């Protein structure tokens, strides 16, 4: 819902690291055509099934970045993360965390994903970055390269305050 509030006139978008398609399906249900990509084939197979069940398969296209339209007015980069925001409902996440959070290797991957996604944003378009982490190292320090990106909004949802998974989004 919040993604459409940010860019209510979006008619097409790109969802980088779409996973099984929660955001992409919400956008498609609102009539937005979505090109989806994820480096993992399993979640993309699930996305295709979910799109058929939701009757929005005609609005979703799964394709690798080299086959996407060169620019879009709305690009979502839901980057891989530590999943620390899921601790409240999945306490076993803590056992998969690295010993030191400051040196998370995943931050380099997040920057890579955001950089790749930002290349598809047309001038004047919206770039949205999201993680299911509450760590500043994974969220507020990850920014698109280059100049001309204007912060629109950044928000962290906290399980103990917002009664949901920990989540972060930032919009340029």
PDB file of N, CA and C in Angstrom, residues 83-164:
ATOM      1  N   UNK A  83      17.875 -10.351   7.895  1.00  0.00           N
ATOM      2  CA  UNK A  83      16.560 -10.802   8.372  1.00  0.00           C
ATOM      3  C   UNK A  83      16.345 -10.531   9.858  1.00  0.00           C
ATOM      4  N   UNK A  84      17.111  -9.634  10.419  1.00  0.00           N
ATOM      5  CA  UNK A  84      17.013  -9.345  11.845  1.00  0.00           C
ATOM      6  C   UNK A  84      15.633  -8.825  12.246  1.00  0.00           C
ATOM      7  N   UNK A  85      14.930  -8.226  11.316  1.00  0.00           N
ATOM      8  CA  UNK A  85      13.593  -7.726  11.615  1.00  0.00           C
ATOM      9  C   UNK A  85      12.575  -8.835  11.851  1.00  0.00           C
ATOM     10  N   UNK A  86      12.939 -10.068  11.515  1.00  0.00           N
ATOM     11  CA  UNK A  86      12.024 -11.196  11.690  1.00  0.00           C
ATOM     12  C   UNK A  86      12.160 -11.881  13.035  1.00  0.00           C
ATOM     13  N   UNK A  87      13.091 -11.406  13.873  1.00  0.00           N
ATOM     14  CA  UNK A  87      13.364 -12.053  15.156  1.00  0.00           C
ATOM     15  C   UNK A  87      12.139 -12.248  16.032  1.00  0.00           C
ATOM     16  N   UNK A  88      11.229 -11.310  16.053  1.00  0.00           N
ATOM     17  CA  UNK A  88      10.094 -11.392  16.969  1.00  0.00           C
ATOM     18  C   UNK A  88       9.194 -12.581  16.677  1.00  0.00           C
ATOM     19  N   UNK A  89       9.128 -13.013  15.401  1.00  0.00           N
ATOM     20  CA  UNK A  89       8.295 -14.186  15.110  1.00  0.00           C
ATOM     21  C   UNK A  89       9.115 -15.393  14.691  1.00  0.00           C
ATOM     22  N   UNK A  90      10.413 -15.212  14.504  1.00  0.00           N
ATOM     23  CA  UNK A  90      11.286 -16.314  14.127  1.00  0.00           C
ATOM     24  C   UNK A  90      12.609 -16.182  14.885  1.00  0.00           C
ATOM     25  N   UNK A  91      12.628 -16.525  16.167  1.00  0.00           N
ATOM     26  CA  UNK A  91      13.821 -16.337  17.000  1.00  0.00           C
ATOM     27  C   UNK A  91      15.059 -17.093  16.526  1.00  0.00           C
ATOM     28  N   UNK A  92      14.886 -18.115  15.691  1.00  0.00           N
ATOM     29  CA  UNK A  92      16.055 -18.872  15.221  1.00  0.00           C
ATOM     30  C   UNK A  92      16.927 -18.065  14.263  1.00  0.00           C
ATOM     31  N   UNK A  93      16.421 -16.928  13.772  1.00  0.00           N
ATOM     32  CA  UNK A  93      17.214 -16.056  12.903  1.00  0.00           C
ATOM     33  C   UNK A  93      18.522 -15.667  13.589  1.00  0.00           C
ATOM     34  N   UNK A  94      18.486 -15.509  14.910  1.00  0.00           N
ATOM     35  CA  UNK A  94      19.684 -15.069  15.643  1.00  0.00           C
ATOM     36  C   UNK A  94      20.861 -16.009  15.452  1.00  0.00           C
ATOM     37  N   UNK A  95      20.600 -17.293  15.188  1.00  0.00           N
ATOM     38  CA  UNK A  95      21.698 -18.256  15.054  1.00  0.00           C
ATOM     39  C   UNK A  95      22.365 -18.170  13.689  1.00  0.00           C
ATOM     40  N   UNK A  96      21.769 -17.470  12.758  1.00  0.00           N
ATOM     41  CA  UNK A  96      22.386 -17.335  11.438  1.00  0.00           C
ATOM     42  C   UNK A  96      23.092 -15.990  11.262  1.00  0.00           C
ATOM     43  N   UNK A  97      23.089 -15.163  12.304  1.00  0.00           N
ATOM     44  CA  UNK A  97      23.749 -13.858  12.217  1.00  0.00           C
ATOM     45  C   UNK A  97      25.265 -14.002  12.366  1.00  0.00           C
ATOM     46  N   UNK A  98      26.028 -13.145  11.681  1.00  0.00           N
ATOM     47  CA  UNK A  98      27.476 -13.170  11.862  1.00  0.00           C
ATOM     48  C   UNK A  98      27.848 -12.676  13.263  1.00  0.00           C
ATOM     49  N   UNK A  99      29.055 -12.999  13.704  1.00  0.00           N
ATOM     50  CA  UNK A  99      29.496 -12.620  15.055  1.00  0.00           C
ATOM     51  C   UNK A  99      29.504 -11.107  15.237  1.00  0.00           C
ATOM     52  N   UNK A 100      29.930 -10.370  14.227  1.00  0.00           N
ATOM     53  CA  UNK A 100      29.912  -8.905  14.322  1.00  0.00           C
ATOM     54  C   UNK A 100      28.996  -8.361  13.245  1.00  0.00           C
ATOM     55  N   UNK A 101      28.081  -7.547  13.633  1.00  0.00           N
ATOM     56  CA  UNK A 101      27.114  -7.030  12.677  1.00  0.00           C
ATOM     57  C   UNK A 101      27.698  -5.898  11.844  1.00  0.00           C
ATOM     58  N   UNK A 102      28.675  -5.184  12.370  1.00  0.00           N
ATOM     59  CA  UNK A 102      29.254  -4.070  11.624  1.00  0.00           C
ATOM     60  C   UNK A 102      29.896  -4.522  10.325  1.00  0.00           C
ATOM     61  N   UNK A 103      30.441  -5.714  10.310  1.00  0.00           N
ATOM     62  CA  UNK A 103      31.139  -6.190   9.120  1.00  0.00           C
ATOM     63  C   UNK A 103      30.294  -7.098   8.255  1.00  0.00           C
ATOM     64  N   UNK A 104      29.001  -6.862   8.234  1.00  0.00           N
ATOM     65  CA  UNK A 104      28.126  -7.721   7.446  1.00  0.00           C
ATOM     66  C   UNK A 104      28.523  -7.729   5.971  1.00  0.00           C
ATOM     67  N   UNK A 105      28.795  -8.902   5.460  1.00  0.00           N
ATOM     68  CA  UNK A 105      29.114  -9.037   4.037  1.00  0.00           C
ATOM     69  C   UNK A 105      27.898  -8.697   3.192  1.00  0.00           C
ATOM     70  N   UNK A 106      26.716  -8.842   3.781  1.00  0.00           N
ATOM     71  CA  UNK A 106      25.492  -8.597   3.036  1.00  0.00           C
ATOM     72  C   UNK A 106      25.365  -7.118   2.639  1.00  0.00           C
ATOM     73  N   UNK A 107      26.012  -6.216   3.368  1.00  0.00           N
ATOM     74  CA  UNK A 107      25.931  -4.790   3.030  1.00  0.00           C
ATOM     75  C   UNK A 107      26.521  -4.532   1.648  1.00  0.00           C
ATOM     76  N   UNK A 108      27.618  -5.201   1.327  1.00  0.00           N
ATOM     77  CA  UNK A 108      28.214  -5.051  -0.003  1.00  0.00           C
ATOM     78  C   UNK A 108      27.224  -5.518  -1.075  1.00  0.00           C
ATOM     79  N   UNK A 109      26.522  -6.608  -0.806  1.00  0.00           N
ATOM     80  CA  UNK A 109      25.525  -7.121  -1.760  1.00  0.00           C
ATOM     81  C   UNK A 109      24.360  -6.142  -1.880  1.00  0.00           C
ATOM     82  N   UNK A 110      23.953  -5.542  -0.759  1.00  0.00           N
ATOM     83  CA  UNK A 110      22.859  -4.572  -0.790  1.00  0.00           C
ATOM     84  C   UNK A 110      23.234  -3.369  -1.658  1.00  0.00           C
ATOM     85  N   UNK A 111      24.457  -2.897  -1.495  1.00  0.00           N
ATOM     86  CA  UNK A 111      24.904  -1.764  -2.313  1.00  0.00           C
ATOM     87  C   UNK A 111      24.942  -2.139  -3.789  1.00  0.00           C
ATOM     88  N   UNK A 112      25.348  -3.369  -4.078  1.00  0.00           N
ATOM     89  CA  UNK A 112      25.386  -3.854  -5.458  1.00  0.00           C
ATOM     90  C   UNK A 112      23.971  -3.908  -6.051  1.00  0.00           C
ATOM     91  N   UNK A 113      23.023  -4.420  -5.290  1.00  0.00           N
ATOM     92  CA  UNK A 113      21.635  -4.506  -5.750  1.00  0.00           C
ATOM     93  C   UNK A 113      21.062  -3.110  -5.970  1.00  0.00           C
ATOM     94  N   UNK A 114      21.290  -2.208  -5.017  1.00  0.00           N
ATOM     95  CA  UNK A 114      20.760  -0.849  -5.147  1.00  0.00           C
ATOM     96  C   UNK A 114      21.379  -0.129  -6.346  1.00  0.00           C
ATOM     97  N   UNK A 115      22.665  -0.328  -6.553  1.00  0.00           N
ATOM     98  CA  UNK A 115      23.346   0.280  -7.710  1.00  0.00           C
ATOM     99  C   UNK A 115      22.743  -0.229  -9.017  1.00  0.00           C
ATOM    100  N   UNK A 116      22.548  -1.542  -9.109  1.00  0.00           N
ATOM    101  CA  UNK A 116      21.959  -2.118 -10.320  1.00  0.00           C
ATOM    102  C   UNK A 116      20.541  -1.598 -10.534  1.00  0.00           C
ATOM    103  N   UNK A 117      19.763  -1.552  -9.479  1.00  0.00           N
ATOM    104  CA  UNK A 117      18.381  -1.084  -9.586  1.00  0.00           C
ATOM    105  C   UNK A 117      18.316   0.389  -9.972  1.00  0.00           C
ATOM    106  N   UNK A 118      19.203   1.195  -9.404  1.00  0.00           N
ATOM    107  CA  UNK A 118      19.163   2.641  -9.669  1.00  0.00           C
ATOM    108  C   UNK A 118      19.425   2.967 -11.138  1.00  0.00           C
ATOM    109  N   UNK A 119      20.124   2.085 -11.835  1.00  0.00           N
ATOM    110  CA  UNK A 119      20.414   2.320 -13.249  1.00  0.00           C
ATOM    111  C   UNK A 119      19.141   2.279 -14.101  1.00  0.00           C
ATOM    112  N   UNK A 120      18.065   1.700 -13.589  1.00  0.00           N
ATOM    113  CA  UNK A 120      16.813   1.580 -14.342  1.00  0.00           C
ATOM    114  C   UNK A 120      15.834   2.714 -14.073  1.00  0.00           C
ATOM    115  N   UNK A 121      16.144   3.599 -13.137  1.00  0.00           N
ATOM    116  CA  UNK A 121      15.221   4.689 -12.803  1.00  0.00           C
ATOM    117  C   UNK A 121      15.370   5.819 -13.820  1.00  0.00           C
ATOM    118  N   UNK A 122      14.281   6.154 -14.470  1.00  0.00           N
ATOM    119  CA  UNK A 122      14.350   7.250 -15.431  1.00  0.00           C
ATOM    120  C   UNK A 122      14.404   8.579 -14.692  1.00  0.00           C
ATOM    121  N   UNK A 123      14.896   9.631 -15.318  1.00  0.00           N
ATOM    122  CA  UNK A 123      14.957  10.937 -14.658  1.00  0.00           C
ATOM    123  C   UNK A 123      13.590  11.345 -14.101  1.00  0.00           C
ATOM    124  N   UNK A 124      13.597  11.765 -12.857  1.00  0.00           N
ATOM    125  CA  UNK A 124      12.361  12.159 -12.192  1.00  0.00           C
ATOM    126  C   UNK A 124      11.601  10.982 -11.594  1.00  0.00           C
ATOM    127  N   UNK A 125      12.144   9.769 -11.752  1.00  0.00           N
ATOM    128  CA  UNK A 125      11.479   8.579 -11.241  1.00  0.00           C
ATOM    129  C   UNK A 125      11.764   8.339  -9.766  1.00  0.00           C
ATOM    130  N   UNK A 126      11.181   7.298  -9.239  1.00  0.00           N
ATOM    131  CA  UNK A 126      11.279   6.949  -7.817  1.00  0.00           C
ATOM    132  C   UNK A 126      12.108   5.675  -7.672  1.00  0.00           C
ATOM    133  N   UNK A 127      13.030   5.702  -6.711  1.00  0.00           N
ATOM    134  CA  UNK A 127      13.797   4.517  -6.328  1.00  0.00           C
ATOM    135  C   UNK A 127      13.452   4.212  -4.883  1.00  0.00           C
ATOM    136  N   UNK A 128      12.955   3.005  -4.623  1.00  0.00           N
ATOM    137  CA  UNK A 128      12.608   2.578  -3.265  1.00  0.00           C
ATOM    138  C   UNK A 128      13.526   1.435  -2.865  1.00  0.00           C
ATOM    139  N   UNK A 129      14.101   1.527  -1.675  1.00  0.00           N
ATOM    140  CA  UNK A 129      15.001   0.506  -1.128  1.00  0.00           C
ATOM    141  C   UNK A 129      14.368  -0.051   0.132  1.00  0.00           C
ATOM    142  N   UNK A 130      14.400  -1.371   0.299  1.00  0.00           N
ATOM    143  CA  UNK A 130      13.772  -1.976   1.466  1.00  0.00           C
ATOM    144  C   UNK A 130      14.563  -3.177   1.964  1.00  0.00           C
ATOM    145  N   UNK A 131      14.507  -3.388   3.290  1.00  0.00           N
ATOM    146  CA  UNK A 131      15.054  -4.602   3.903  1.00  0.00           C
ATOM    147  C   UNK A 131      14.121  -5.018   5.047  1.00  0.00           C
ATOM    148  N   UNK A 132      14.257  -6.266   5.464  1.00  0.00           N
ATOM    149  CA  UNK A 132      13.537  -6.711   6.664  1.00  0.00           C
ATOM    150  C   UNK A 132      14.540  -6.768   7.813  1.00  0.00           C
ATOM    151  N   UNK A 133      15.331  -5.723   7.901  1.00  0.00           N
ATOM    152  CA  UNK A 133      16.321  -5.573   8.966  1.00  0.00           C
ATOM    153  C   UNK A 133      16.069  -4.252   9.684  1.00  0.00           C
ATOM    154  N   UNK A 134      16.539  -4.165  10.915  1.00  0.00           N
ATOM    155  CA  UNK A 134      16.424  -2.921  11.668  1.00  0.00           C
ATOM    156  C   UNK A 134      17.801  -2.321  11.938  1.00  0.00           C
ATOM    157  N   UNK A 135      18.837  -2.865  11.316  1.00  0.00           N
ATOM    158  CA  UNK A 135      20.203  -2.386  11.539  1.00  0.00           C
ATOM    159  C   UNK A 135      20.537  -1.198  10.646  1.00  0.00           C
ATOM    160  N   UNK A 136      21.062  -0.144  11.236  1.00  0.00           N
ATOM    161  CA  UNK A 136      21.454   1.031  10.453  1.00  0.00           C
ATOM    162  C   UNK A 136      22.486   0.680   9.387  1.00  0.00           C
ATOM    163  N   UNK A 137      23.385  -0.238   9.704  1.00  0.00           N
ATOM    164  CA  UNK A 137      24.429  -0.627   8.746  1.00  0.00           C
ATOM    165  C   UNK A 137      23.826  -1.162   7.454  1.00  0.00           C
ATOM    166  N   UNK A 138      22.667  -1.779   7.544  1.00  0.00           N
ATOM    167  CA  UNK A 138      22.015  -2.334   6.357  1.00  0.00           C
ATOM    168  C   UNK A 138      21.017  -1.370   5.735  1.00  0.00           C
ATOM    169  N   UNK A 139      20.722  -0.317   6.423  1.00  0.00           N
ATOM    170  CA  UNK A 139      19.633   0.539   5.972  1.00  0.00           C
ATOM    171  C   UNK A 139      20.087   1.962   5.658  1.00  0.00           C
ATOM    172  N   UNK A 140      20.310   2.734   6.658  1.00  0.00           N
ATOM    173  CA  UNK A 140      20.578   4.162   6.448  1.00  0.00           C
ATOM    174  C   UNK A 140      21.929   4.452   5.799  1.00  0.00           C
ATOM    175  N   UNK A 141      22.849   3.498   5.854  1.00  0.00           N
ATOM    176  CA  UNK A 141      24.165   3.736   5.255  1.00  0.00           C
ATOM    177  C   UNK A 141      24.229   3.290   3.794  1.00  0.00           C
ATOM    178  N   UNK A 142      23.215   2.575   3.322  1.00  0.00           N
ATOM    179  CA  UNK A 142      23.191   2.103   1.936  1.00  0.00           C
ATOM    180  C   UNK A 142      22.498   3.158   1.082  1.00  0.00           C
ATOM    181  N   UNK A 143      23.235   3.695   0.123  1.00  0.00           N
ATOM    182  CA  UNK A 143      22.703   4.764  -0.729  1.00  0.00           C
ATOM    183  C   UNK A 143      23.070   4.508  -2.179  1.00  0.00           C
ATOM    184  N   UNK A 144      22.272   5.006  -3.107  1.00  0.00           N
ATOM    185  CA  UNK A 144      22.626   4.839  -4.519  1.00  0.00           C
ATOM    186  C   UNK A 144      23.859   5.683  -4.855  1.00  0.00           C
ATOM    187  N   UNK A 145      24.648   5.178  -5.768  1.00  0.00           N
ATOM    188  CA  UNK A 145      25.837   5.921  -6.200  1.00  0.00           C
ATOM    189  C   UNK A 145      25.414   7.095  -7.079  1.00  0.00           C
ATOM    190  N   UNK A 146      26.315   8.022  -7.233  1.00  0.00           N
ATOM    191  CA  UNK A 146      26.044   9.170  -8.099  1.00  0.00           C
ATOM    192  C   UNK A 146      25.398  10.316  -7.342  1.00  0.00           C
ATOM    193  N   UNK A 147      25.094  11.345  -8.078  1.00  0.00           N
ATOM    194  CA  UNK A 147      24.477  12.523  -7.479  1.00  0.00           C
ATOM    195  C   UNK A 147      23.069  12.686  -8.028  1.00  0.00           C
ATOM    196  N   UNK A 148      22.332  13.580  -7.450  1.00  0.00           N
ATOM    197  CA  UNK A 148      20.994  13.867  -7.938  1.00  0.00           C
ATOM    198  C   UNK A 148      19.896  13.081  -7.257  1.00  0.00           C
ATOM    199  N   UNK A 149      20.241  12.245  -6.282  1.00  0.00           N
ATOM    200  CA  UNK A 149      19.219  11.500  -5.553  1.00  0.00           C
ATOM    201  C   UNK A 149      18.742  12.337  -4.371  1.00  0.00           C
ATOM    202  N   UNK A 150      17.472  12.630  -4.346  1.00  0.00           N
ATOM    203  CA  UNK A 150      16.909  13.430  -3.262  1.00  0.00           C
ATOM    204  C   UNK A 150      16.090  12.535  -2.339  1.00  0.00           C
ATOM    205  N   UNK A 151      16.442  12.550  -1.049  1.00  0.00           N
ATOM    206  CA  UNK A 151      15.698  11.761  -0.071  1.00  0.00           C
ATOM    207  C   UNK A 151      14.255  12.229   0.000  1.00  0.00           C
ATOM    208  N   UNK A 152      13.326  11.297  -0.142  1.00  0.00           N
ATOM    209  CA  UNK A 152      11.909  11.601   0.004  1.00  0.00           C
ATOM    210  C   UNK A 152      11.444  11.143   1.381  1.00  0.00           C
ATOM    211  N   UNK A 153      11.895   9.931   1.762  1.00  0.00           N
ATOM    212  CA  UNK A 153      11.443   9.376   3.027  1.00  0.00           C
ATOM    213  C   UNK A 153      12.326   8.206   3.433  1.00  0.00           C
ATOM    214  N   UNK A 154      12.509   8.035   4.729  1.00  0.00           N
ATOM    215  CA  UNK A 154      13.168   6.849   5.284  1.00  0.00           C
ATOM    216  C   UNK A 154      12.417   6.493   6.561  1.00  0.00           C
ATOM    217  N   UNK A 155      12.112   5.197   6.705  1.00  0.00           N
ATOM    218  CA  UNK A 155      11.346   4.803   7.882  1.00  0.00           C
ATOM    219  C   UNK A 155      11.717   3.390   8.298  1.00  0.00           C
ATOM    220  N   UNK A 156      11.827   3.202   9.599  1.00  0.00           N
ATOM    221  CA  UNK A 156      12.024   1.873  10.174  1.00  0.00           C
ATOM    222  C   UNK A 156      10.768   1.505  10.948  1.00  0.00           C
ATOM    223  N   UNK A 157      10.252   0.323  10.681  1.00  0.00           N
ATOM    224  CA  UNK A 157       9.142  -0.220  11.466  1.00  0.00           C
ATOM    225  C   UNK A 157       9.748  -1.151  12.503  1.00  0.00           C
ATOM    226  N   UNK A 158       9.351  -0.972  13.756  1.00  0.00           N
ATOM    227  CA  UNK A 158       9.876  -1.760  14.869  1.00  0.00           C
ATOM    228  C   UNK A 158       8.806  -2.703  15.388  1.00  0.00           C
ATOM    229  N   UNK A 159       9.148  -3.981  15.580  1.00  0.00           N
ATOM    230  CA  UNK A 159       8.146  -4.942  16.075  1.00  0.00           C
ATOM    231  C   UNK A 159       7.472  -4.502  17.374  1.00  0.00           C
ATOM    232  N   UNK A 160       8.233  -3.973  18.310  1.00  0.00           N
ATOM    233  CA  UNK A 160       7.659  -3.603  19.604  1.00  0.00           C
ATOM    234  C   UNK A 160       6.822  -2.320  19.546  1.00  0.00           C
ATOM    235  N   UNK A 161       6.973  -1.527  18.497  1.00  0.00           N
ATOM    236  CA  UNK A 161       6.193  -0.296  18.370  1.00  0.00           C
ATOM    237  C   UNK A 161       5.080  -0.398  17.323  1.00  0.00           C
ATOM    238  N   UNK A 162       5.349  -1.146  16.249  1.00  0.00           N
ATOM    239  CA  UNK A 162       4.432  -1.177  15.117  1.00  0.00           C
ATOM    240  C   UNK A 162       3.672  -2.497  14.964  1.00  0.00           C
ATOM    241  N   UNK A 163       3.924  -3.449  15.885  1.00  0.00           N
ATOM    242  CA  UNK A 163       3.244  -4.754  15.875  1.00  0.00           C
ATOM    243  C   UNK A 163       3.344  -5.455  14.521  1.00  0.00           C
ATOM    244  N   UNK A 164       4.539  -5.456  13.964  1.00  0.00           N
ATOM    245  CA  UNK A 164       4.785  -6.126  12.692  1.00  0.00           C
ATOM    246  C   UNK A 164       6.257  -6.539  12.646  1.00  0.00           C
TER     247      UNK A 164
END
